[in-house]
XYZ file of C-alpha atoms in Angstrom:
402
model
C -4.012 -20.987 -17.722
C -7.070 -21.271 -15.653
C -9.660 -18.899 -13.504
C -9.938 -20.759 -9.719
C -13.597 -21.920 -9.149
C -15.843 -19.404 -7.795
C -14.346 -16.635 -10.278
C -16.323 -15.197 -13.187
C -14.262 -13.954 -15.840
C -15.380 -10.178 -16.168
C -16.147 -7.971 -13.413
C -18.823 -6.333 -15.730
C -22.027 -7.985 -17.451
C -21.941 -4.914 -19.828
C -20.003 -5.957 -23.540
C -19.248 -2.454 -23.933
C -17.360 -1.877 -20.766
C -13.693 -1.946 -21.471
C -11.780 -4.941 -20.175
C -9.510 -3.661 -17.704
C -6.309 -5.948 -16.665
C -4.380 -5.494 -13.394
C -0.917 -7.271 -13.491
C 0.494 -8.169 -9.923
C 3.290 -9.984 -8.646
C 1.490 -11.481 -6.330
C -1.122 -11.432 -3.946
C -1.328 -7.983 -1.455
C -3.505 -7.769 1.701
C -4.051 -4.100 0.829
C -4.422 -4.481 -2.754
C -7.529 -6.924 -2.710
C -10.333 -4.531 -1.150
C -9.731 -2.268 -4.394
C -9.908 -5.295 -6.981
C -12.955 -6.424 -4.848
C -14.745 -2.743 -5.595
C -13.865 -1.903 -8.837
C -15.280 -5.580 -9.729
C -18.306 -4.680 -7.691
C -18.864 -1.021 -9.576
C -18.700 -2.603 -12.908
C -18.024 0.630 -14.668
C -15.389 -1.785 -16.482
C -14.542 -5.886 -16.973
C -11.623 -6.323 -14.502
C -9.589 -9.279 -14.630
C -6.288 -9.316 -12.211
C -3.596 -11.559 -13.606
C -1.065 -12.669 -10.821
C 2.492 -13.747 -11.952
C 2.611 -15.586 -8.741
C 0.153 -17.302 -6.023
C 2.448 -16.315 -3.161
C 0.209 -14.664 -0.666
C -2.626 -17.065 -0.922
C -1.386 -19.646 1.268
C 1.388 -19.883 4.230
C 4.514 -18.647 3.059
C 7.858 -17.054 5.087
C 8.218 -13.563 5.572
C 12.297 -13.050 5.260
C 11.645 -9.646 6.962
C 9.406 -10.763 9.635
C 11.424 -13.621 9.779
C 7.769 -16.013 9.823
C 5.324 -18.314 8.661
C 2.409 -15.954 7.446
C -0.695 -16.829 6.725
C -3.583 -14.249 6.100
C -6.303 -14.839 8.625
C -8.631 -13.238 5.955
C -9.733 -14.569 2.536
C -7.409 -12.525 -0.338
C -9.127 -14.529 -3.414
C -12.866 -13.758 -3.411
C -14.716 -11.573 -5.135
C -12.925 -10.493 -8.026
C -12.306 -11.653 -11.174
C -8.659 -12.952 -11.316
C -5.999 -15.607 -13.080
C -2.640 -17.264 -12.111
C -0.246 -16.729 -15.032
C 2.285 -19.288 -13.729
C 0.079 -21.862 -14.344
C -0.159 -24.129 -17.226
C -1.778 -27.903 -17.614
C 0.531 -29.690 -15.683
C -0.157 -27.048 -12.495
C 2.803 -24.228 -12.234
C 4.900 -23.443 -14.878
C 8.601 -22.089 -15.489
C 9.155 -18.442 -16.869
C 8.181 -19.850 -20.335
C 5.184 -20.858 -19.193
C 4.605 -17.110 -17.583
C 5.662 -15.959 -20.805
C 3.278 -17.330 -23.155
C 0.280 -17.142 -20.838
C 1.174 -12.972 -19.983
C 1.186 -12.397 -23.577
C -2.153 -14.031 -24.170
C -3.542 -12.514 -21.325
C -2.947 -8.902 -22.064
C -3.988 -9.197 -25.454
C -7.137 -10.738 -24.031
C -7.761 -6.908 -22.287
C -8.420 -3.389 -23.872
C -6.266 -1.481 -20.719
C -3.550 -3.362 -18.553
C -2.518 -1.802 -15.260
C 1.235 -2.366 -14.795
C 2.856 -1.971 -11.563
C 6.303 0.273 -11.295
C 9.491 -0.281 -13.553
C 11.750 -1.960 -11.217
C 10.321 -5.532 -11.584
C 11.504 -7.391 -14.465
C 8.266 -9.166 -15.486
C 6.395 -5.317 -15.208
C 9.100 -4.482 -17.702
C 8.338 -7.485 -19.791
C 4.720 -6.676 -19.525
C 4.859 -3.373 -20.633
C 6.864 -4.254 -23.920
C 4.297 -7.036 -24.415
C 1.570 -4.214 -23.862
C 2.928 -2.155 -26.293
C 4.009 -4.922 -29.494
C 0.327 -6.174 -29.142
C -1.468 -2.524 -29.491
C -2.579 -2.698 -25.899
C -2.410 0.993 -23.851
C -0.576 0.089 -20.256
C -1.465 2.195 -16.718
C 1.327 3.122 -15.347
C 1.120 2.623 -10.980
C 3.987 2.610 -8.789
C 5.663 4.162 -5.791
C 8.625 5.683 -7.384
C 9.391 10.030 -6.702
C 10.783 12.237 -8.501
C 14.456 11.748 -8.053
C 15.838 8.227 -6.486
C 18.177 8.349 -3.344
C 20.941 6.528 -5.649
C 23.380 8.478 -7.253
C 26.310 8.075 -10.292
C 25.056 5.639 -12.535
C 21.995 4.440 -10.478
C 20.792 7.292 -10.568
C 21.633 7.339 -14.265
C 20.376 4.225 -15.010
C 17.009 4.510 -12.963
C 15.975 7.502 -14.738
C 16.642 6.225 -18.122
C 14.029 2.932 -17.429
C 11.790 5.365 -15.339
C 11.533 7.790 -18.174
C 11.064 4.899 -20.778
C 8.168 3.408 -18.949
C 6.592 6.932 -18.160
C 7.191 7.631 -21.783
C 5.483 4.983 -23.316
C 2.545 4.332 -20.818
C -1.026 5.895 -21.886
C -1.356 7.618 -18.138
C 0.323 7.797 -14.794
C -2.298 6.716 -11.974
C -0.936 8.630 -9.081
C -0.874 7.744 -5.582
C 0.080 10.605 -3.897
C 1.965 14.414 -4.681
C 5.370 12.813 -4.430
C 4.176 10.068 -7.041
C 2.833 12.864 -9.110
C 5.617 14.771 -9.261
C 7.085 11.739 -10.395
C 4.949 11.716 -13.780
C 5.534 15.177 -14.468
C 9.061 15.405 -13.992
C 8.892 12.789 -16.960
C 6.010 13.783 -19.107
C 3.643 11.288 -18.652
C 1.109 11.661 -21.256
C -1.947 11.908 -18.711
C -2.440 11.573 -14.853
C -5.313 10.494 -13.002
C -5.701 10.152 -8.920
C -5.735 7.021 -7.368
C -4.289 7.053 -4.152
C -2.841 4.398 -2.090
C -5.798 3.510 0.183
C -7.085 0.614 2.675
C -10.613 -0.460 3.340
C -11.236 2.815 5.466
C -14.379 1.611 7.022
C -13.409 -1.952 7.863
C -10.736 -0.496 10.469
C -12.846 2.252 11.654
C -16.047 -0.066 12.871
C -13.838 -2.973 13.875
C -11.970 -0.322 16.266
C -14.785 1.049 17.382
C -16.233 -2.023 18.699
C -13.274 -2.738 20.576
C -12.411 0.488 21.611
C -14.758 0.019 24.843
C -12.446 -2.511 26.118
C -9.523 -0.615 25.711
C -8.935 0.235 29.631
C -9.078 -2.917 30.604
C -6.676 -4.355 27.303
C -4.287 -1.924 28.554
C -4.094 -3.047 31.876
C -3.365 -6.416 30.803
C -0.669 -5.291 28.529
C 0.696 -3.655 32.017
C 0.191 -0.191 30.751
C -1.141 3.086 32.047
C -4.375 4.179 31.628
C -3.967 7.985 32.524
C -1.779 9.034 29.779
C -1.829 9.033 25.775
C -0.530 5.615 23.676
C 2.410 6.028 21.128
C 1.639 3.416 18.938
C 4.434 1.807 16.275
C 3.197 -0.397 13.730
C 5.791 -2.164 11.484
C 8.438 -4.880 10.602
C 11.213 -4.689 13.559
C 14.367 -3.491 10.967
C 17.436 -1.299 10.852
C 15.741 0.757 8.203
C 12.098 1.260 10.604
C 13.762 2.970 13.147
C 11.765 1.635 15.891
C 14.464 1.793 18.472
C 14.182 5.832 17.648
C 10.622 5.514 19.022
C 11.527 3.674 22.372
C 14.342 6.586 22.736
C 12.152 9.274 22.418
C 9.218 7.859 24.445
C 12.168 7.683 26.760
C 13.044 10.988 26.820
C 9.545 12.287 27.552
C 9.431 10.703 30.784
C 5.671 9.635 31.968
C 3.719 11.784 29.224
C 3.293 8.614 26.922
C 3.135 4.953 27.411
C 4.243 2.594 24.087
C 2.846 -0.160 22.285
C 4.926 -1.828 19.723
C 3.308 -3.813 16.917
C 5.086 -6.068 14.610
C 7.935 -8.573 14.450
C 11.330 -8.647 13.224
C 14.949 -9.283 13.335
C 15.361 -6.229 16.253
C 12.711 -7.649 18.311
C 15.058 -8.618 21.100
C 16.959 -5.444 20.990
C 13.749 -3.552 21.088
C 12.430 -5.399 23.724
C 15.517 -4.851 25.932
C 15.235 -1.067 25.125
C 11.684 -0.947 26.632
C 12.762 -2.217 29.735
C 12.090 0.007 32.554
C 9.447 2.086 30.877
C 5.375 1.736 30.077
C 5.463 -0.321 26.854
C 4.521 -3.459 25.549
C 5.631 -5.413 22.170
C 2.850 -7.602 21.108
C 4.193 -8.930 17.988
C 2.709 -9.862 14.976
C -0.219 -9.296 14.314
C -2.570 -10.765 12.089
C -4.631 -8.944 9.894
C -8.607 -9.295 10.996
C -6.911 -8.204 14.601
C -5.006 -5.234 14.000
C -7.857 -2.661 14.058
C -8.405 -3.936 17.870
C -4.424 -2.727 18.615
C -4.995 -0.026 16.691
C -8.020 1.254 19.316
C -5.265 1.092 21.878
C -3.637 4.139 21.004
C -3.836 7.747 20.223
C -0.445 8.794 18.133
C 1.091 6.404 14.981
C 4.587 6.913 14.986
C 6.486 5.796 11.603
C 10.427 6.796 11.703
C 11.440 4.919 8.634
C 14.696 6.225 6.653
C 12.630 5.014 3.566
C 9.218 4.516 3.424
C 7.926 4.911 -0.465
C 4.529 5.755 1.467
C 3.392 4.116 4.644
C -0.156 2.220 4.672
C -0.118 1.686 8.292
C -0.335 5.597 8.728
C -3.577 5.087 6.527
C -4.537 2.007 8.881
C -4.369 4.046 12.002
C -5.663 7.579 10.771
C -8.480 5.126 9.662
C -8.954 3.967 13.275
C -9.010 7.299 14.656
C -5.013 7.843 15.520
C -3.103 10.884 14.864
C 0.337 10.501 12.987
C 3.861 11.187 12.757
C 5.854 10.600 10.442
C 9.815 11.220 9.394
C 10.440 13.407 6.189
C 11.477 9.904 4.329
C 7.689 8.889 4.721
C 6.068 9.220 1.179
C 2.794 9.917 2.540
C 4.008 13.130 4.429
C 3.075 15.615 1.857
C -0.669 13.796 1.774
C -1.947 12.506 5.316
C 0.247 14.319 7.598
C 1.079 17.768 6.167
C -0.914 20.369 8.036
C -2.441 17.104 10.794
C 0.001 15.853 12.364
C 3.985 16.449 12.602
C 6.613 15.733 10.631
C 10.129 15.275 12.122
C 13.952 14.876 10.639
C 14.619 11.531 9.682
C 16.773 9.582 12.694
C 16.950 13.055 14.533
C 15.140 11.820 17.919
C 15.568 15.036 19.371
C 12.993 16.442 16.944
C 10.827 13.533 17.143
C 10.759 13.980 21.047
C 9.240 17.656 19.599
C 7.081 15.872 17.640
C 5.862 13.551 19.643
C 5.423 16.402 22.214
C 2.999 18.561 19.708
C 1.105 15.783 19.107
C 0.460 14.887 22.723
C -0.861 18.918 22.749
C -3.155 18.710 20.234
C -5.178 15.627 21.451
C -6.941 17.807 23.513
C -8.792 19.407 20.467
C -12.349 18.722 20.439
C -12.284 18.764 16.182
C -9.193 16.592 15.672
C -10.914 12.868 15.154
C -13.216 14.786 12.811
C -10.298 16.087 10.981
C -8.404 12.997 11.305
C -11.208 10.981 9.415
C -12.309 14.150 6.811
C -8.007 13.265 5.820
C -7.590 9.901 5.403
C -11.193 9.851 3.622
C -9.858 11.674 0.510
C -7.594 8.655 0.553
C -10.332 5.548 0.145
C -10.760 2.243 -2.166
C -13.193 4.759 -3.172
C -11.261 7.011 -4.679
C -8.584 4.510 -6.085
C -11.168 2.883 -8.001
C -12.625 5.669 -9.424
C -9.040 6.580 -10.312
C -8.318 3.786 -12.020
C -11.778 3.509 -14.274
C -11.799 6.934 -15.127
C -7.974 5.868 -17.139
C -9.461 2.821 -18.233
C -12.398 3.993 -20.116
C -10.820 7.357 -21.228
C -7.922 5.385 -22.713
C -9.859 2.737 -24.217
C -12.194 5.130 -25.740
C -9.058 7.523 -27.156
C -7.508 3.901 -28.455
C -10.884 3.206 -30.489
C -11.220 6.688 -31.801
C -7.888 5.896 -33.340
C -9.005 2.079 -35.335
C -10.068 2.212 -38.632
C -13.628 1.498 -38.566
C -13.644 -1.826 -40.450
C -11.005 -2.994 -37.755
């Protein structure tokens, strides 16, 4: 088990910072901005562990149906380890194993993420035989969509891991809700978040050429931009988007960002009326698609919370979002609109409110006073204020000659 060149092993000089340990499946675009802070606060020793290097170099996206590979660097800057690595390079799950036990017995607080993987599972029993206090972070609400014994069976592991972790670090009020329903010991705030200022200032600097980007894209420039940003599935809803855009005549024009197995279908849909479908696109690039429009419009039937709604509010766009978006209750509530899952009529109203309310002189200052609450900032400070309360109550309880 090795650190990759480049890496120190703590992200704090101080020895009496508590040595905080993130467990991840993998690498996650969104996820790396917070590692990269909390390492740069050094309030505590952060170490990430990853159970797998997928993410780091080219790899297929089943969903997107694609090679991917991150046009922006997702290793640097933070103290971090691949656990499915031993001497002879990767390693089977024995190999994981061994090295995840060492590893969390190496930190003081492990973060472990959700209850439905079965190496978070393992990690939290290994937490737990080898006196370690384990974060508990996740997506998961109050009650799941299954029911019988799904449901059954969900809440029994969902109310072990809650149970048994030192504190819930909570995402948003649906996540929260979550940890009360059951009885987490201890909840602090850290909200799913994205680097809020690295999509702001890239779309402001292309925001000037957004006239002219439009007209190449063959769109309007005398009307507002319905923007959808996602993977092009059943389960997204995007062909809801194209009806309702549809339905409201000339008012909007449409971009559609993202790839998929419903590309072609989508792309048939749009025929005949002002939208484009550009794709994927790749990260450093998607502020710059972003500055193209004015509305985000999500319409999953599940979303656990949505981080292209804070992408866009980030670059200035106002959203809406169906009531199966987890980030309703948090972003949206009280901005934008909310609208009935798969019910385009309501969306149409939606989408129609939304257009309405543009003209408000205070709405981009709103837009940005929301999504701030919900920064790297914040997360971070979330997730060090559990670390060094919990490390402190776990020392309190040592005998003093241990």
């Amino acid at each position: 088990m090795r650190t990759p060149e480049g890496t120190s092993r703590n992200g704090s000089t101080d020895p009496t910072a508590p040595r905080l340990g993130v467990l991840a499946t993998h690498l996650i675009q969104y996820q790396v901005p917070l590692y990269r802070q909390i390492a740069g606060r050094q309030r505590v020793r952060l170490e990430v562990g990853f159970l797998s290097a997928a993410g780091a170099r080219s790899y297929l996206d089943k969903e997107f149906g694609l090679n991917i590979t991150w046009d922006i660097d997702l290793l640097d800057g933070y103290p971090h380890r691949f656990l499915n690595e031993g001497q002879g390079g990767r390693g089977n799950a024995g190999t994981i194993a061994r090295n995840l036990c060492s590893w969390i017995r190496e930190q003081d607080v492990v973060v472990i993420h959700g209850h439905s993987s079965p190496w978070m599972l393992t990690g939290s029993v290994l937490a737990r035989a080898s006196g370690r206090p384990y974060l508990l972070r996740g997506e998961a609400r109050p009650h799941c969509s299954a029911g019988g014994w799904k449901a059954r069976l969900r809440d029994a592991v969902a109310g072990a891991s809650v149970r048994h972790c030192a504190a819930g670090l909570a995402i948003g009020e649906l996540n929260a809700a979550f940890y009360e329903r059951f009885s987490a010991a201890r909840q602090f705030f850290a909200p799913y978040s994205v680097d809020n200022d690295r999509f702001s200032a890239a779309a402001a600097t292309s925001r000037p050429g957004r006239a002219a980007r439009l007209a190449e894209l063959g769109l309007p420039t005398d009307r507002p931009v319905v923007l959808f940003s996602g993977k092009l599935q059943e389960w997204k809803r995007p062909l809801d988007v194209v009806s309702a855009v549809r339905s409201m005549g000339d008012r909007v024009a449409l971009i559609i960002m993202g790839d998929g197995p419903l590309r072609a279908e989508v792309e048939q849909a749009c025929q005949g009326l002002p939208a484009a479908c550009v794709g994927f696109v790749n990260q450093s690039q998607i502020p710059a698609v972003y500055s193209l429009g004015d509305i985000l419009v999500l319409p999953s039937s599940h979303e656990p919370w949505g981080l292209v709604v804070n992408e866009a509010m980030a670059c200035g766009l106002l959203p809406v979002v169906s009531d199966s978006v987890g980030c309703g209750p948090d972003l949206v509530r009280g901005l934008g609109r909310v609208f009935r899952t798969s019910d385009v009529t309501d969306l149409v109203t939606a989408l129609t409110a939304a257009v309405d309310s543009l003209t408000d002189p205070g709405l981009p200052a709103r837009i940005r006073e929301r999504v701030d609450r919900y920064s790297i900032t914040a997360t971070a400070r979330g997730y060090e204020a559990a670390a060094i309360d919990v490390a402190a109550a776990r020392m309190s309880r040592q005998p003093a000659n241990a």
